[in-house]
């Protein structure tokens, strides 16, 4: 996630970090080049005048803008839903730590600490699963037995929740925790399962591909044909206008592509590592530890 | 569901898989043919000049785009709600397995395993009911008695939930499970009933038919009359523009038709089978089984 | 609710069932007639040329389309919320039957059956209250005492829920059901109260009337003045275009009127009777009855 | 809230009740007067021709329509959310009465009746607090002690909830009600607190004022300058078109102003008194009273 | 938050307080200046006529308006979600006070009062954390021991919740409160954690920066190039129109910037201090205190 202030005044046009321009530079360049050629030959192809006017472009442009707007909203909603899931992870981890330490910690402080440390591992495991990066963070918070158990599992995060539940049921059967408080903790574990499945859903279910393809095609054809429609009314400024329009359309389209799956490692993706670090700090603080790591800071305006 | 990367550069225009074009080719061809004829006769019908200009089309086009946009959003919301229901199914199945194994499995591991296997059967039953395909998957996870019971039932998925509940009530009466944990499990079973009824609602309640009919009619009349409005200003490029506009309008309309009921077997429909397989893997893993099937892989970019 | 496939090809234009056209035929005919007269007199009224051009119509048309779009979305949301409430009714009835039969039915099968039959009566009572039709369905599922009690009540559906609760409290006091399961059942009864009040809210609270009036007025003035704006540019095709535009605007407006209160008996209203039948089948199946009625089938493509 | 049928045919244009016209008549009259003067002087100001054309108005008009549409949706959402809160009030009052009478009423019918009557008082208190009207309704449902207690309170509705809770805790401690049912009732009381705070939020937090000011200014400048842009193309019909456009823009803007705080006494506000009456009827019916007041009827099409 | 009535009539144009104009005056002035220069040189740059017409601006303007509208809605949703979180804080603080005083206060009134005062401190702590202002309010409501504990904590609000939970668990273990009521109180504490994490999410996760940059750039280029497109059709009124359009576009853009993080100290931000004061009044009233502070009043129409 890019964390920076909006550049003021004229520097706005020269900001590079956080701009989508470098991802669409070839596409914009192609349309500008074509627009330049069209301008030079005055809209002729092999000596035949292409008789387009701006009219078709205002007819198509309207529909295109509305549908790009729809796609934009849909992908932004996915991005923001992803962020809400990770917010829920924070909420539930903190609340679980609170409940476990208050209600289980009275009778069995050792198990309580084990359980809280498992929650930190859960956050790291989920992050690496979503980002498809190798996990080297969770082991520090797990017992050797847990590590072996996870290694054999088809779904490591879910297996960890089951381990937490199993120990909890045992403590409840031994009345080291009230059954009603145990049930509350189970509710919060289910909320963690909800976070996991919610993130998997966003990661695994892109927008219907036909939408994406249809809008890409129409947007590209629009920008490629546009110079023929503009040349007769705006003359040599055609490449400038085509450049601006294709920058806007391709840019919004590419941002939508980028945030469709918000859990990756691109600049506009969600700062999962910073959230995990926050959870780690809060839960270790709750355990009374004092050698806490600092919150993750942005590197070159980008928080991972 | 189509799983593929967006084709880069010029290959974008020649991608076939995942395109909606083959479903609307006749409609687009019809409008292009009419546009070609109109171009050849210079907008005359039986020697009478049709006096349309682009003006009416910009008036209608605006309303049409806004209302197609509305219909698009509405059907996409149905598609995404369908996906969320199946996400909830995943969440609840995993959480039920966790709760049942931890809290019921301590005192009655045999019943716990039976219950978890019933959940796998529930997912398969629901998929086949929504897709109206013959069910050959659920039997492997059900006892013979359960299979007989289901065969007699008017609502097989609901009958299965009742069976789970009945055995649970018995275990609770015999105190093999705490009543409060039993109540938690009942909550999750109600969530499964919510998934079932939510999917039935989407499947059984299309958008008000009058909307669909009105928008189809207006969109078709728009595209059929369009060549008369364009011929005087853009001449021989009329068929090209009419083709592009009708591709966009019919394409978006047809995608909306396709995803209105997202539980079918068309390419943009939801990958229910892959989700069922995922649930099967996770729950059998929770039961400690090791001969797990692999996750379902896309066939020709299409995940079922 | 209209259940039919979209007519293919040219038959699209001649479909009658499900079309909104018959409800707006006089309004469309009026505008087309005026447009024809305007065309014949070349835009003159009492020998004075009306100097309108298309420009004002594109200025107003935009605002009009956006606000009609807003009204459309708002009424569609009401329709879909109504459907969701009836989906919740299905969920809660099934879940209540499951809970009552499993947890109350063990110790008191007679009361359990009475309670489940009361739920079927609840669904029928709610349907008739919303549709303002005389109720002849609920009596079959109620004891004579219940029928007398309801006849005296100011709010029959709510009185029925109170009766269910009262018997449940007695059973819980006598420990024929665990208090925690009793509380779960009360939650589901509250969900039924939520369905009832949600439906009453939609039925009793139309969109602010001033919106409706303002949009009707603007839409009618727009369509009545439109021929004067078009006649100079599109000549004798004016009536055709005015007809198409007024068909689209009045049609969408009338569908919005129709689905604003989705619980009536018009074709686009919700199939409450079919949902009640479904609940009846499922709950009687849960009771072990075998002489179940068939699901309600559409009559002339229309499901009630 | 205005309850009336849409006037049919030509009477549509002469409906007065429910129209927003009387609230914006001076603003519309001002713009029409200016448009008439501009028409008479042919767009000249002090002999200098104002060189506006329709073009700027289509550029601004689009943005204006989209942002007015945004403000409209936002205020309508507030209005509808307010209605949902009052729907929740109905649900929770009915459910609380049901729970209290069934579970507390068995052992302590006197306290149960007191509690239910307090709920009626809660609804009346909340209505008067939101409308800032003097409360003369709640006293009839409260004991003298309760009345004294409320008179001293900084937050009367919340104090009433605390009184209900306190008596409930006592009954629970004396086991006149099961703790679990008591907890359910507390949940519903929290839902009442949610209704109160939700309504206070809507009442106390208008849309960011800068939005309102910006949109008012742009809309007024648009309508004041519009005649200069139209006079050259549509001549003497300018005042008519300006009147229609300013009626639409100012009308929608004023409806949005009106429903921004939906709890007042203007015609489009919510019928809080009718909802309170409904709650009073239902709860007194639940208490077995028979001298119930009739539901509130609309006065001159307006339900308060 | 600005609390003032909309200025009537012509004073609308001269309202300063609450206007966004002073924040964008340099940007608007720049575009107006450029427009004036362009007008004076008749659209020539170094003797070369810039051949722009209004056409490109209607093509871009549409897309721009739709995407600015999207950004506007997204930031407004954040602002309103922030307000809803603070509404939830009010709800939960009042409900917690009610539950704690009724159920814990019976057996341990001293601890109950301590807990309620901790809630007031929680609200103040959260406000200062979100606004990054030094906290001088919470200490008055905390015991010295609590103050020391918080000073050592990495997450002070969360540490406070843990302290509440710990004392509650002890009271529950000693049966000074029913476990089920204790569980209810824990639920409400989790809701406070939800408020905290929800606000942190809004504060810490701006809209994807690439959106903001792309829209700023396009909007600025649009307004800078606009005079060249208008000069030939509207002549000397160009600066006026450019000023109005840039006022609308920059104004809406800047409001969106301002409310993106709604927890600051700018005029359109949320009145967190007033909400904290309200909570303080209500909770101290619930404790029976009588020297309550007055509600916070707006200073120069601005409520903090």
XYZ file of C-alpha atoms in Angstrom, chain A:
304
model
C 0.000 0.000 0.000
C 1.333 3.372 -0.969
C 1.496 5.869 1.856
C 2.364 9.323 0.665
C 0.920 12.789 0.531
C -0.553 14.097 -2.637
C 2.136 16.124 -4.413
C 1.134 19.795 -4.473
C 0.928 22.097 -7.470
C 2.833 21.349 -10.642
C 4.813 18.528 -9.102
C 1.578 16.591 -9.375
C 2.374 15.888 -13.000
C 5.839 14.547 -12.342
C 5.150 12.182 -9.445
C 6.343 8.726 -10.373
C 5.940 6.666 -7.234
C 2.410 5.410 -6.896
C 1.586 6.271 -10.475
C 0.048 3.609 -12.671
C 1.677 5.215 -15.712
C 4.674 2.882 -15.848
C 2.348 -0.125 -16.124
C 0.446 1.235 -19.116
C 3.186 3.167 -20.866
C 3.361 0.842 -23.875
C -0.346 0.861 -24.420
C -0.592 4.640 -24.161
C 2.443 5.008 -26.394
C 0.872 2.746 -29.012
C -2.321 4.768 -29.155
C -0.408 8.066 -29.209
C 1.814 6.780 -32.011
C -1.200 5.707 -34.026
C -2.840 9.066 -33.332
C 0.288 10.830 -34.555
C 0.376 8.807 -37.766
C -3.331 9.439 -38.308
C -2.709 13.153 -37.796
C 0.152 13.163 -40.272
C -1.863 11.411 -43.002
C -4.968 13.461 -42.195
C -7.077 10.413 -41.341
C -6.354 8.592 -44.585
C -5.510 4.893 -44.805
C -4.006 3.948 -48.191
C -5.360 7.166 -49.672
C -8.909 6.406 -48.483
C -10.393 8.893 -46.047
C -11.799 7.203 -42.936
C -15.108 8.958 -42.457
C -15.421 8.747 -38.691
C -16.672 11.723 -36.695
C -16.799 12.287 -32.927
C -20.431 11.120 -32.818
C -19.838 7.351 -32.518
C -17.333 7.999 -29.768
C -19.775 9.920 -27.660
C -22.288 7.066 -28.127
C -19.774 4.360 -27.181
C -17.879 6.478 -24.677
C -20.894 6.850 -22.469
C -21.556 3.132 -22.249
C -17.867 2.447 -21.823
C -17.523 4.925 -18.955
C -20.547 3.495 -17.161
C -19.304 -0.064 -17.503
C -15.710 0.778 -16.576
C -17.222 2.572 -13.593
C -19.116 -0.576 -12.701
C -15.986 -2.722 -12.952
C -14.064 -0.184 -10.905
C -16.596 -0.202 -8.105
C -16.722 -3.994 -8.116
C -12.950 -4.400 -7.803
C -12.669 -1.616 -5.231
C -15.347 -3.376 -3.179
C -13.246 -6.535 -3.304
C -10.149 -4.627 -2.181
C -12.015 -2.980 0.669
C -13.693 -6.258 1.651
C -10.229 -7.827 1.797
C -9.136 -5.014 4.100
C -12.211 -5.522 6.262
C -11.393 -9.217 6.609
C -7.927 -8.309 7.851
C -9.481 -5.779 10.177
C -11.680 -8.572 11.513
C -8.567 -10.674 11.980
C -7.128 -7.911 14.157
C -10.363 -7.591 16.140
C -10.740 -11.302 16.716
C -7.093 -11.893 17.598
C -7.161 -9.135 20.194
C -10.518 -10.280 21.581
C -9.454 -13.908 21.672
C -6.313 -12.937 23.553
C -8.430 -10.916 25.987
C -10.923 -13.734 26.540
C -8.345 -16.498 26.756
C -6.098 -14.651 29.187
C -8.975 -13.499 31.401
C -11.042 -16.681 31.500
C -8.664 -19.525 30.725
C -5.571 -17.802 32.112
C -6.961 -17.790 35.637
C -6.846 -21.574 35.934
C -4.303 -22.543 33.294
C -1.910 -19.696 32.400
C 0.437 -21.985 30.475
C -2.206 -23.203 28.042
C -3.532 -19.648 27.699
C -0.118 -18.408 26.575
C 0.211 -21.294 24.118
C -3.172 -20.479 22.632
C -2.389 -16.774 22.226
C 0.888 -17.544 20.506
C -0.986 -19.861 18.145
C -3.115 -16.877 17.120
C -0.005 -14.952 16.070
C 1.048 -17.975 14.038
C -2.418 -18.092 12.456
C -2.045 -14.531 11.137
C 1.381 -15.261 9.640
C 0.207 -18.554 8.116
C -2.792 -16.872 6.509
C -0.660 -14.092 5.050
C 1.792 -16.495 3.474
C -0.983 -18.697 2.128
C -2.676 -15.725 0.473
C 0.571 -14.304 -0.901
C 1.948 -17.725 -1.837
C 5.232 -16.850 -0.132
C 7.235 -19.372 1.941
C 6.337 -19.153 5.618
C 9.255 -18.494 7.952
C 7.375 -16.537 10.591
C 4.894 -18.901 12.198
C 7.355 -21.439 13.598
C 8.570 -19.001 16.253
C 5.133 -19.046 17.847
C 4.383 -22.752 17.701
C 5.457 -25.716 19.772
C 7.423 -28.432 17.955
C 4.367 -30.708 18.178
C 2.212 -28.106 16.514
C 4.797 -27.646 13.793
C 4.779 -31.347 12.999
C 1.002 -31.445 13.003
C 0.793 -28.516 10.588
C 3.364 -29.974 8.233
C 1.071 -32.951 7.640
C -2.033 -30.907 7.092
C -3.879 -30.117 3.871
C -5.121 -26.822 5.310
C -2.644 -25.484 7.835
C -4.613 -22.514 9.125
C -7.710 -24.630 9.682
C -5.657 -27.333 11.389
C -4.348 -24.713 13.784
C -7.881 -23.626 14.675
C -8.790 -27.247 15.310
C -5.801 -27.592 17.650
C -6.887 -24.511 19.591
C -10.428 -25.906 19.842
C -9.283 -29.318 20.960
C -7.239 -27.978 23.866
C -10.053 -25.664 24.763
C -12.592 -28.484 24.877
C -10.280 -30.379 27.180
C -9.920 -27.377 29.495
C -13.689 -26.908 29.465
C -14.291 -30.591 30.275
C -11.880 -30.189 33.193
C -13.760 -26.999 34.176
C -10.637 -24.878 33.929
C -12.864 -22.562 31.926
C -16.636 -21.989 32.085
C -18.440 -23.692 29.194
C -20.179 -20.444 28.279
C -16.852 -18.583 27.976
C -15.485 -21.512 26.000
C -18.447 -21.135 23.638
C -17.633 -17.433 23.245
C -14.071 -18.300 22.309
C -15.343 -20.837 19.782
C -17.439 -18.063 18.235
C -14.311 -15.998 17.767
C -12.486 -18.967 16.243
C -15.345 -19.323 13.788
C -14.835 -15.646 12.979
C -11.208 -16.469 12.144
C -12.439 -19.249 9.852
C -14.701 -16.636 8.277
C -11.715 -14.358 7.639
C -9.787 -17.203 6.039
C -12.633 -18.326 3.770
C -13.506 -14.730 2.907
C -9.956 -14.040 1.755
C -9.815 -17.315 -0.162
C -13.057 -16.367 -1.887
C -11.685 -13.007 -3.029
C -8.384 -14.541 -4.108
C -9.960 -17.496 -5.888
C -12.923 -15.875 -7.611
C -12.023 -13.142 -10.095
C -14.703 -11.054 -11.756
C -16.383 -13.034 -14.568
C -13.657 -13.143 -17.193
C -16.042 -12.237 -20.004
C -16.593 -8.806 -18.446
C -12.904 -8.125 -18.312
C -12.337 -9.288 -21.865
C -15.296 -7.352 -23.268
C -14.294 -4.133 -21.554
C -10.635 -4.471 -22.519
C -11.579 -5.026 -26.126
C -14.024 -2.160 -26.328
C -11.662 0.217 -24.538
C -8.773 -0.677 -26.858
C -10.853 -0.413 -30.036
C -12.220 2.907 -28.788
C -8.767 4.367 -28.262
C -7.390 2.958 -31.516
C -10.227 4.350 -33.630
C -10.529 7.643 -31.748
C -7.898 9.559 -33.796
C -9.946 9.066 -36.963
C -12.930 10.610 -35.225
C -11.070 13.600 -33.851
C -8.655 14.527 -36.638
C -11.141 16.610 -38.615
C -12.251 18.729 -35.688
C -9.163 19.177 -33.526
C -6.318 18.692 -35.999
C -2.821 18.492 -34.621
C -3.924 18.290 -30.968
C -5.367 14.829 -31.667
C -2.384 12.890 -30.206
C -2.559 14.954 -27.002
C -6.251 14.277 -26.487
C -5.943 10.602 -27.418
C -3.066 10.317 -24.970
C -5.084 11.880 -22.168
C -8.156 9.739 -22.822
C -6.192 6.507 -23.151
C -4.205 7.379 -20.010
C -7.493 7.763 -18.099
C -9.217 4.673 -19.503
C -6.216 2.320 -19.473
C -5.123 3.680 -16.113
C -8.428 3.026 -14.391
C -8.660 -0.339 -16.084
C -5.190 -1.322 -14.899
C -5.795 -0.177 -11.317
C -8.924 -2.325 -11.362
C -6.849 -5.269 -12.624
C -4.289 -4.666 -9.910
C -6.664 -4.497 -6.940
C -8.925 -7.312 -8.132
C -6.800 -9.662 -6.011
C -5.675 -7.350 -3.184
C -3.443 -9.852 -1.375
C -0.386 -9.779 -3.649
C 2.870 -7.851 -3.500
C 2.113 -4.985 -5.910
C 2.198 -1.382 -4.657
C -1.585 -0.950 -4.361
C -2.071 -4.233 -2.534
C -2.955 -4.500 1.128
C -0.187 -4.195 3.762
C -0.682 -7.677 5.199
C 2.778 -7.797 6.700
C 2.213 -4.557 8.610
C -1.088 -5.899 9.932
C 0.548 -9.152 11.022
C 3.256 -7.161 12.800
C 0.574 -5.105 14.565
C -1.180 -8.286 15.731
C 2.151 -9.715 16.874
C 2.915 -6.584 18.896
C -0.531 -6.409 20.494
C -0.690 -10.084 21.418
C 2.840 -10.268 22.773
C 2.097 -7.110 24.749
C -1.005 -8.828 26.123
C 1.217 -11.767 27.148
C 3.354 -9.310 29.098
C 6.383 -9.563 26.829
C 8.504 -6.442 26.599
C 10.965 -7.017 23.745
C 8.374 -6.047 21.155
C 9.360 -5.395 17.543
C 8.600 -1.913 16.149
C 5.600 -1.435 13.823
C 6.516 -1.960 10.179
C 7.442 1.294 8.450
C 6.902 2.106 4.765
C 9.893 1.526 2.475
C 9.986 4.132 -0.287
C 6.393 5.174 0.528
C 5.260 1.580 0.225
C 3.975 -0.434 3.172
C 4.008 -4.187 2.637
